[in-house]
Amino acid sequence: MTLMRTPTITRAPARTFVAATGAGALLLSLAACGGADEAVPGVSEDTITIGTHQPLTGPAAAGYSSISAATSAYFDYVNANGGVHGRQIEYIVKDDAYNPANTQTVVRELVQQDDVFAVVNGLGTPTHSSVLDFLNQNEVPDLFVSSGSTAWNDPEEYPYTFGYNADYHVEGSALGQYAADEHAGKSVCVLGQDDDYGETFLEGVQIALGEDGVTTYETYETSNQDVTAQIGAMQSAGCEVVMLATVNGFTALAVGTAAQMGFMPTWMAASAGGDYPTLVEFLGEDVAAQVLQGFTSVNYLPFSPDGEWVELFTEINDEYNGSAAFDGNTVFGMGVGYAFVEALEAAGEDPTRESLVEALESGEVVGNGIVPLAYSAENHSGYDAVGITMVDGGVQDFVGSTYRLEGESVTAIEPEQLPLDGNGIPAAE
């Protein structure tokens, strides 16, 4: 089973580009918004220009390339309903092929050539880590990083960076606690990406199970699409529960390889590699139905098939995203869009980069998850709790358990699903 690779490109949807009208005209436009001496990058009288780096091609494309399209669709919906404080949102999407060297190139283009107001939802731990210093040194708001690394939550070192996903400590500890609660006494093993993703997730599992609670830890490289040795090692070790800190393509690869080897443990996965509709695309419906029954993951967003947020996002997807396949990436991408609009509303009628950061640190931006976003001046982490999901009969949904990590303690809590108000466009209070 392999992931398809295609040539690297850099692109943005046609609707996201801002026409170049010359430096003088651009400065006049910005001055109209912020004053002659206070031009705000990316802000004109009638637009807000932001950007992102995404894996539109490369090893992570099949699992994540649809996210930015969903975010763009949500922004188109907001724009069709008047925008934010009378401005239209322009979202420049650039392909980095999940390659840190490419990420550095395209992010520098976004900041130095496209003059974006903020970078929103840059995807990937190794990729975004390569631009973290650059964005903060240039005082560019770096919002809703699409990765559960704990590196994004360092307000003192990186004051302009904010996470979004529940971090991998939270996700790993939640799955570890769920395993302890529901699969007591069974041997637990972990397969992780050979970087901060895998290591941080493992630490989270060990918070719940103890350092000796993991029988074996195997790693994979995204450049090597063969995990036979790792699966064989876990099979030989007698692993009964296997937890995956994998991207979706490698989740499918691991589960499919194990099935071919006659190895059928209980599978649990981080949210980044746990979207059932995406896994079906990799495995096929018949295989997925056989090997993913009971597949367990975590989530913090309102993706329940019969939920009101899914109903709204489906309508937006149909109208503004060409009725593209609807999955967890759709909910994630539109949830990011919702959070950005919330932040932009709270930043004021004449937003600055500083007022955007202040809006997030104020705690006014709560998102649309099963718990509120946890931002404050001391906390830039994003969601701090996750619910447990399970696949049953081809349907993935929450099964009732929600866990929050507080220090070194994993606590079961009641979810606080944020309600859908009005038309799903946040308004300033």
Coordinates of C-alpha atoms in Angstrom, one line a residue:
M1 CA 0.0 0.0 0.0
T2 CA 1.6 3.3 -1.0
L3 CA 0.9 7.0 -1.0
M4 CA 0.8 8.7 -4.4
R5 CA 3.4 11.4 -4.9
T6 CA 3.0 14.2 -7.4
P7 CA 5.3 17.1 -8.5
T8 CA 5.7 20.0 -6.1
I9 CA 3.8 23.1 -7.0
T10 CA 3.1 26.5 -5.4
R11 CA -0.4 27.7 -6.0
A12 CA -3.4 29.5 -4.6
P13 CA -7.0 29.3 -5.7
A14 CA -7.7 32.0 -8.2
R15 CA -10.2 33.7 -5.9
T16 CA -7.5 34.1 -3.2
F17 CA -5.0 36.3 -5.0
V18 CA -4.8 40.0 -4.5
A19 CA -4.0 41.9 -7.7
A20 CA -0.7 43.8 -7.6
T21 CA -1.3 47.5 -8.2
G22 CA 2.2 48.8 -7.4
A23 CA 3.8 49.7 -4.1
G24 CA 2.4 53.3 -4.0
A25 CA -1.2 52.3 -4.5
L26 CA -0.8 49.5 -1.9
L27 CA 0.5 51.9 0.7
L28 CA -2.3 54.4 0.0
S29 CA -4.8 51.7 0.4
L30 CA -3.3 50.6 3.7
A31 CA -3.0 54.1 4.9
A32 CA -6.7 54.6 4.4
C33 CA -7.2 51.9 7.0
G34 CA -4.5 52.5 9.5
G35 CA -3.4 56.1 9.0
A36 CA -0.5 57.4 6.9
D37 CA 2.1 56.5 9.5
E38 CA 0.4 53.3 10.6
A39 CA 0.0 51.1 7.5
V40 CA -1.1 47.6 8.6
P41 CA 0.2 44.8 6.5
G42 CA -2.6 42.9 4.6
V43 CA -5.3 45.4 5.6
S44 CA -7.0 47.7 3.1
E45 CA -10.2 49.6 3.2
D46 CA -12.1 46.6 1.9
T47 CA -10.0 43.5 2.3
I48 CA -8.0 41.5 4.9
T49 CA -5.3 39.3 3.2
I50 CA -4.0 36.2 5.1
G51 CA -2.1 33.2 4.0
T52 CA -1.1 29.6 4.8
H53 CA 1.2 26.8 3.9
Q54 CA -0.4 23.5 3.2
P55 CA 0.5 20.0 1.7
L56 CA -1.4 20.3 -1.6
T57 CA 1.1 17.7 -2.9
G58 CA 3.6 15.3 -1.3
P59 CA 3.3 12.6 1.3
A60 CA 0.6 14.3 3.4
A61 CA -1.5 15.6 0.6
A62 CA -4.0 12.7 0.4
G63 CA -4.8 13.2 4.1
Y64 CA -4.9 16.9 4.4
S65 CA -5.0 18.8 1.1
S66 CA -8.7 19.4 1.4
I67 CA -8.4 21.4 4.7
S68 CA -7.5 24.7 3.1
A69 CA -10.3 24.4 0.5
A70 CA -12.8 24.0 3.3
T71 CA -11.4 27.1 5.1
S72 CA -11.6 29.1 1.9
A73 CA -15.2 27.9 1.4
Y74 CA -16.1 29.2 4.9
F75 CA -14.5 32.5 4.1
D76 CA -16.4 32.7 0.9
Y77 CA -19.6 32.2 2.9
V78 CA -18.6 34.9 5.3
N79 CA -17.7 37.2 2.4
A80 CA -21.1 36.6 0.7
N81 CA -22.7 37.7 4.0
G82 CA -20.9 41.0 4.2
G83 CA -17.4 40.0 5.4
V84 CA -16.0 41.2 8.7
H85 CA -16.4 44.8 9.6
G86 CA -17.1 45.4 5.9
R87 CA -13.9 43.7 4.7
Q88 CA -13.6 40.7 2.5
I89 CA -11.2 37.9 3.6
E90 CA -8.6 36.9 1.0
Y91 CA -6.9 33.6 1.8
I92 CA -3.7 32.8 -0.1
V93 CA -2.9 29.1 0.0
K94 CA 0.6 28.0 -0.9
D95 CA 1.8 24.4 -1.4
D96 CA 4.8 23.3 0.6
A97 CA 4.5 19.5 -0.2
Y98 CA 5.0 18.8 3.6
N99 CA 8.7 19.7 3.1
P100 CA 10.3 22.2 5.6
A101 CA 12.6 23.7 3.0
N102 CA 9.6 24.5 0.8
T103 CA 7.7 25.8 3.9
Q104 CA 10.4 28.4 4.5
T105 CA 10.2 29.6 0.9
V106 CA 6.5 29.9 0.7
V107 CA 6.1 31.5 4.1
R108 CA 8.7 34.1 3.2
E109 CA 6.8 34.8 0.0
L110 CA 3.6 35.3 2.1
V111 CA 5.2 37.7 4.4
Q112 CA 7.7 39.6 2.2
Q113 CA 5.8 39.6 -1.2
D114 CA 2.2 39.0 -0.4
D115 CA 2.3 41.2 2.7
V116 CA -0.2 39.1 4.6
F117 CA -1.8 40.3 7.8
A118 CA -1.4 36.9 9.4
V119 CA -0.5 33.3 8.7
V120 CA -3.5 31.0 9.5
N121 CA -3.4 27.3 10.0
G122 CA 0.0 26.4 8.7
L123 CA 0.1 22.6 8.7
G124 CA 2.6 20.2 10.1
T125 CA 5.0 19.9 13.0
P126 CA 8.3 19.6 11.0
T127 CA 7.2 22.1 8.4
H128 CA 5.9 24.8 10.7
S129 CA 8.7 24.5 13.2
S130 CA 11.0 25.7 10.3
V131 CA 9.2 29.1 10.2
L132 CA 8.4 29.6 13.8
D133 CA 11.3 32.0 14.5
F134 CA 10.9 33.9 11.2
L135 CA 7.2 34.7 11.9
N136 CA 7.8 35.8 15.4
Q137 CA 10.8 37.8 14.6
N138 CA 8.7 39.6 12.0
E139 CA 5.8 40.0 14.4
V140 CA 3.4 38.2 12.1
P141 CA 0.3 36.7 13.9
D142 CA 0.8 33.0 13.5
L143 CA -2.6 31.6 14.3
F144 CA -4.2 28.1 14.7
V145 CA -1.2 26.0 13.8
S146 CA -2.4 22.7 12.3
S147 CA -0.4 20.4 14.6
G148 CA -0.7 19.2 18.2
S149 CA 3.0 20.0 19.0
T150 CA 3.4 21.7 22.4
A151 CA 6.0 24.0 20.7
W152 CA 3.2 26.4 19.7
N153 CA 2.3 27.2 23.4
D154 CA 5.3 29.3 24.4
P155 CA 4.0 32.9 24.8
E156 CA 7.2 34.2 26.2
E157 CA 9.4 32.9 23.3
Y158 CA 6.8 33.0 20.6
P159 CA 4.2 35.6 21.5
Y160 CA 2.6 35.7 18.0
T161 CA 2.0 31.9 17.7
F162 CA -1.2 30.2 18.8
G163 CA -2.0 26.5 18.5
Y164 CA -5.4 25.1 17.6
N165 CA -5.4 21.3 17.8
A166 CA -5.5 19.7 21.2
D167 CA -1.8 19.0 21.7
Y168 CA -0.3 15.5 21.6
H169 CA 0.1 15.3 25.3
V170 CA -3.6 15.9 25.7
E171 CA -4.5 13.4 23.0
G172 CA -2.0 10.7 24.1
S173 CA -3.1 11.0 27.7
A174 CA -6.8 10.8 26.8
L175 CA -6.3 7.6 24.8
G176 CA -4.0 6.2 27.5
Q177 CA -6.6 6.8 30.2
Y178 CA -9.4 5.4 28.0
A179 CA -7.3 2.2 27.5
A180 CA -6.8 2.0 31.2
D181 CA -10.5 2.4 31.8
E182 CA -11.8 0.2 29.0
H183 CA -8.9 -2.3 28.2
A184 CA -7.3 -2.8 31.6
G185 CA -4.5 -5.3 31.7
K186 CA -3.9 -5.3 28.0
S187 CA -0.5 -4.7 26.4
V188 CA -0.3 -1.2 24.9
C189 CA 2.1 -0.3 22.2
V190 CA 2.7 2.9 20.2
L191 CA 3.7 3.6 16.6
G192 CA 4.7 7.2 16.0
Q193 CA 6.2 9.6 13.5
D194 CA 9.9 10.0 14.1
D195 CA 9.7 13.6 15.3
D196 CA 8.1 15.7 17.9
Y197 CA 4.6 14.3 16.9
G198 CA 5.5 10.8 17.9
E199 CA 7.6 11.7 20.9
T200 CA 5.1 14.1 22.5
F201 CA 2.2 11.7 21.9
L202 CA 4.2 8.9 23.6
E203 CA 4.8 11.1 26.6
G204 CA 1.1 11.8 26.8
V205 CA 0.3 8.1 26.8
Q206 CA 2.8 7.6 29.6
I207 CA 1.3 10.3 31.7
A208 CA -1.8 8.1 31.9
L209 CA -0.2 4.6 31.9
G210 CA 3.2 5.3 33.5
E211 CA 6.6 5.0 31.9
D212 CA 6.4 1.3 32.0
G213 CA 2.9 1.2 30.7
V214 CA 4.0 1.0 27.0
T215 CA 5.3 -2.4 25.9
T216 CA 7.1 -1.1 22.8
Y217 CA 7.5 2.1 20.9
E218 CA 8.1 2.0 17.1
T219 CA 8.7 4.9 14.7
Y220 CA 8.4 5.5 11.0
E221 CA 9.7 8.1 8.6
T222 CA 7.3 9.8 6.2
S223 CA 9.9 9.3 3.4
N224 CA 9.7 5.5 3.8
Q225 CA 6.3 4.0 3.0
D226 CA 7.0 0.6 4.4
V227 CA 6.1 -0.2 8.0
T228 CA 6.3 -4.0 7.8
A229 CA 9.2 -4.1 10.2
Q230 CA 7.5 -1.9 12.8
I231 CA 4.2 -3.9 12.6
G232 CA 6.1 -7.2 12.8
A233 CA 7.9 -6.0 15.9
M234 CA 4.7 -5.1 17.6
Q235 CA 3.1 -8.3 16.6
S236 CA 6.0 -10.2 18.1
A237 CA 5.8 -8.2 21.3
G238 CA 2.2 -9.3 21.8
C239 CA 0.7 -5.9 21.5
E240 CA -3.0 -6.0 22.1
V241 CA -3.8 -2.2 21.9
V242 CA -1.8 -0.2 19.3
M243 CA -1.9 3.6 19.5
L244 CA -0.9 5.6 16.4
A245 CA 0.7 9.0 16.3
T246 CA 0.4 8.9 12.5
V247 CA -0.9 11.0 9.6
N248 CA -3.9 9.6 7.9
G249 CA -1.9 7.9 5.1
F250 CA 0.3 6.1 7.5
T251 CA -2.7 5.1 9.7
A252 CA -4.1 3.3 6.7
L253 CA -0.7 1.9 5.8
A254 CA -0.2 0.5 9.3
V255 CA -3.7 -1.0 9.6
G256 CA -3.6 -2.4 6.1
T257 CA -0.1 -3.9 6.6
A258 CA -1.2 -5.5 9.9
A259 CA -4.3 -7.0 8.3
Q260 CA -2.1 -8.6 5.6
M261 CA 0.1 -10.0 8.4
G262 CA -2.9 -11.4 10.4
F263 CA -2.3 -8.9 13.2
M264 CA -5.6 -7.5 14.5
P265 CA -5.1 -5.4 17.7
T266 CA -7.4 -2.8 19.0
W267 CA -6.4 0.4 17.1
M268 CA -6.4 3.9 18.6
A269 CA -5.2 7.0 16.8
A270 CA -4.5 10.7 17.4
S271 CA -6.9 13.0 15.7
A272 CA -4.4 13.9 12.9
G273 CA -4.6 10.3 11.7
G274 CA -8.0 9.2 12.9
D275 CA -10.5 10.5 10.3
Y276 CA -12.6 7.5 9.2
P277 CA -13.9 8.9 5.8
T278 CA -10.3 9.7 4.9
L279 CA -9.1 6.3 5.9
V280 CA -11.9 4.7 3.7
E281 CA -10.4 6.6 0.7
F282 CA -7.1 4.9 1.3
L283 CA -8.3 1.4 2.2
G284 CA -11.5 1.1 0.2
E285 CA -15.0 0.6 1.8
D286 CA -14.8 -3.2 2.0
V287 CA -11.4 -3.4 3.6
A288 CA -12.2 -0.4 5.9
A289 CA -15.4 -2.1 7.1
Q290 CA -13.4 -5.2 8.1
V291 CA -10.3 -3.7 9.7
L292 CA -11.7 -0.5 11.2
Q293 CA -14.7 -1.7 13.1
G294 CA -14.2 -0.4 16.7
F295 CA -11.4 1.9 15.5
T296 CA -10.9 4.5 18.3
S297 CA -9.7 8.1 18.0
V298 CA -10.1 11.5 19.7
N299 CA -11.6 14.7 18.6
Y300 CA -12.5 18.2 19.9
L301 CA -14.6 19.5 17.1
P302 CA -18.4 19.0 16.4
F303 CA -18.2 16.4 13.6
S304 CA -21.2 14.2 14.7
P305 CA -23.1 13.2 11.6
D306 CA -26.4 14.5 12.9
G307 CA -25.1 17.7 14.6
E308 CA -26.1 21.2 13.7
W309 CA -22.6 22.3 12.9
V310 CA -22.2 19.5 10.4
E311 CA -25.5 20.5 8.8
L312 CA -24.4 24.1 8.3
F313 CA -20.9 23.1 7.1
T314 CA -22.4 20.6 4.7
E315 CA -24.5 23.5 3.2
I316 CA -21.5 25.7 2.9
N317 CA -19.5 22.9 1.4
D318 CA -22.1 22.2 -1.2
E319 CA -22.5 25.9 -2.2
Y320 CA -18.9 27.2 -1.9
N321 CA -16.7 24.1 -2.2
G322 CA -18.3 22.3 -5.2
S323 CA -19.9 19.6 -3.0
A324 CA -16.4 18.1 -2.3
A325 CA -16.3 15.0 -0.2
F326 CA -17.3 15.9 3.3
D327 CA -15.1 14.5 6.2
G328 CA -13.3 15.5 9.3
N329 CA -11.0 17.8 7.3
T330 CA -14.0 19.7 6.2
V331 CA -15.1 20.3 9.8
F332 CA -11.5 21.1 10.8
G333 CA -11.0 23.6 8.0
M334 CA -14.3 25.4 8.6
G335 CA -13.7 25.4 12.3
V336 CA -10.4 27.2 11.8
G337 CA -12.2 29.7 9.6
Y338 CA -14.9 30.3 12.2
A339 CA -12.2 30.9 14.9
F340 CA -10.4 33.4 12.7
V341 CA -13.5 35.3 12.0
E342 CA -14.2 35.4 15.7
A343 CA -10.7 36.8 16.3
L344 CA -11.0 39.3 13.6
E345 CA -14.4 40.6 14.9
A346 CA -12.9 40.9 18.3
A347 CA -9.8 42.8 17.0
G348 CA -12.0 45.8 16.1
E349 CA -13.1 47.7 13.1
D350 CA -9.5 48.9 12.3
P351 CA -7.5 45.8 13.2
T352 CA -3.8 45.7 13.8
R353 CA -1.6 42.7 14.3
E354 CA -1.3 43.7 18.0
S355 CA -5.1 43.9 18.4
L356 CA -5.5 40.5 16.8
V357 CA -3.1 38.9 19.3
E358 CA -4.8 40.8 22.2
A359 CA -8.2 39.5 21.1
L360 CA -7.0 36.0 21.3
E361 CA -5.3 36.5 24.7
S362 CA -8.5 38.1 26.1
G363 CA -10.3 34.8 26.1
E364 CA -13.1 36.1 23.9
V365 CA -12.3 33.7 21.0
V366 CA -13.9 30.4 22.0
G367 CA -14.2 28.5 18.7
N368 CA -16.9 25.9 18.0
G369 CA -15.5 22.8 19.7
I370 CA -16.8 20.4 22.3
V371 CA -15.0 22.6 24.9
P372 CA -14.0 26.3 24.5
L373 CA -10.6 27.3 23.2
A374 CA -8.3 27.9 26.2
Y375 CA -6.4 31.0 25.0
S376 CA -5.1 33.5 27.5
A377 CA -2.0 35.7 27.9
E378 CA -0.3 32.7 29.5
N379 CA -1.8 29.9 27.3
H380 CA -1.6 29.8 23.5
S381 CA -2.4 26.1 23.2
G382 CA -5.9 25.9 21.7
Y383 CA -8.2 23.1 22.8
D384 CA -7.3 21.5 26.1
A385 CA -9.7 18.5 26.1
V386 CA -10.8 15.8 23.7
G387 CA -13.6 13.4 23.4
I388 CA -13.2 9.7 22.5
T389 CA -14.7 8.6 19.2
M390 CA -15.3 5.2 17.8
V391 CA -16.3 3.6 14.4
D392 CA -19.3 1.4 14.6
G393 CA -21.0 0.1 11.4
G394 CA -19.1 2.6 9.2
V395 CA -20.1 5.6 11.4
Q396 CA -17.6 7.5 13.5
D397 CA -19.0 9.4 16.5
F398 CA -18.3 10.3 20.1
V399 CA -18.9 7.6 22.6
G400 CA -19.4 9.7 25.7
S401 CA -15.9 10.0 27.3
T402 CA -14.2 13.3 27.4
Y403 CA -10.8 13.9 29.1
R404 CA -8.9 17.0 30.1
L405 CA -5.2 17.0 31.0
E406 CA -4.4 19.2 33.9
G407 CA -0.7 19.1 34.8
E408 CA 0.1 15.4 35.1
S409 CA -3.5 14.4 35.9
V410 CA -6.1 13.1 33.3
T411 CA -9.6 14.0 34.4
A412 CA -13.0 12.9 32.9
I413 CA -15.2 15.9 32.2
E414 CA -18.5 16.8 30.7
P415 CA -18.2 18.3 27.2
E416 CA -19.4 21.9 26.7
Q417 CA -20.4 21.9 23.1
L418 CA -20.4 25.5 21.8
P419 CA -23.9 26.2 20.3
L420 CA -24.5 27.3 16.7
D421 CA -25.9 30.8 16.9
G422 CA -27.7 32.4 14.0
N423 CA -26.0 31.8 10.6
G424 CA -22.8 30.4 12.0
I425 CA -20.9 33.7 11.5
P426 CA -19.5 35.1 14.8
A427 CA -20.4 38.7 15.5
A428 CA -18.7 41.2 17.8
E429 CA -20.3 41.5 21.2

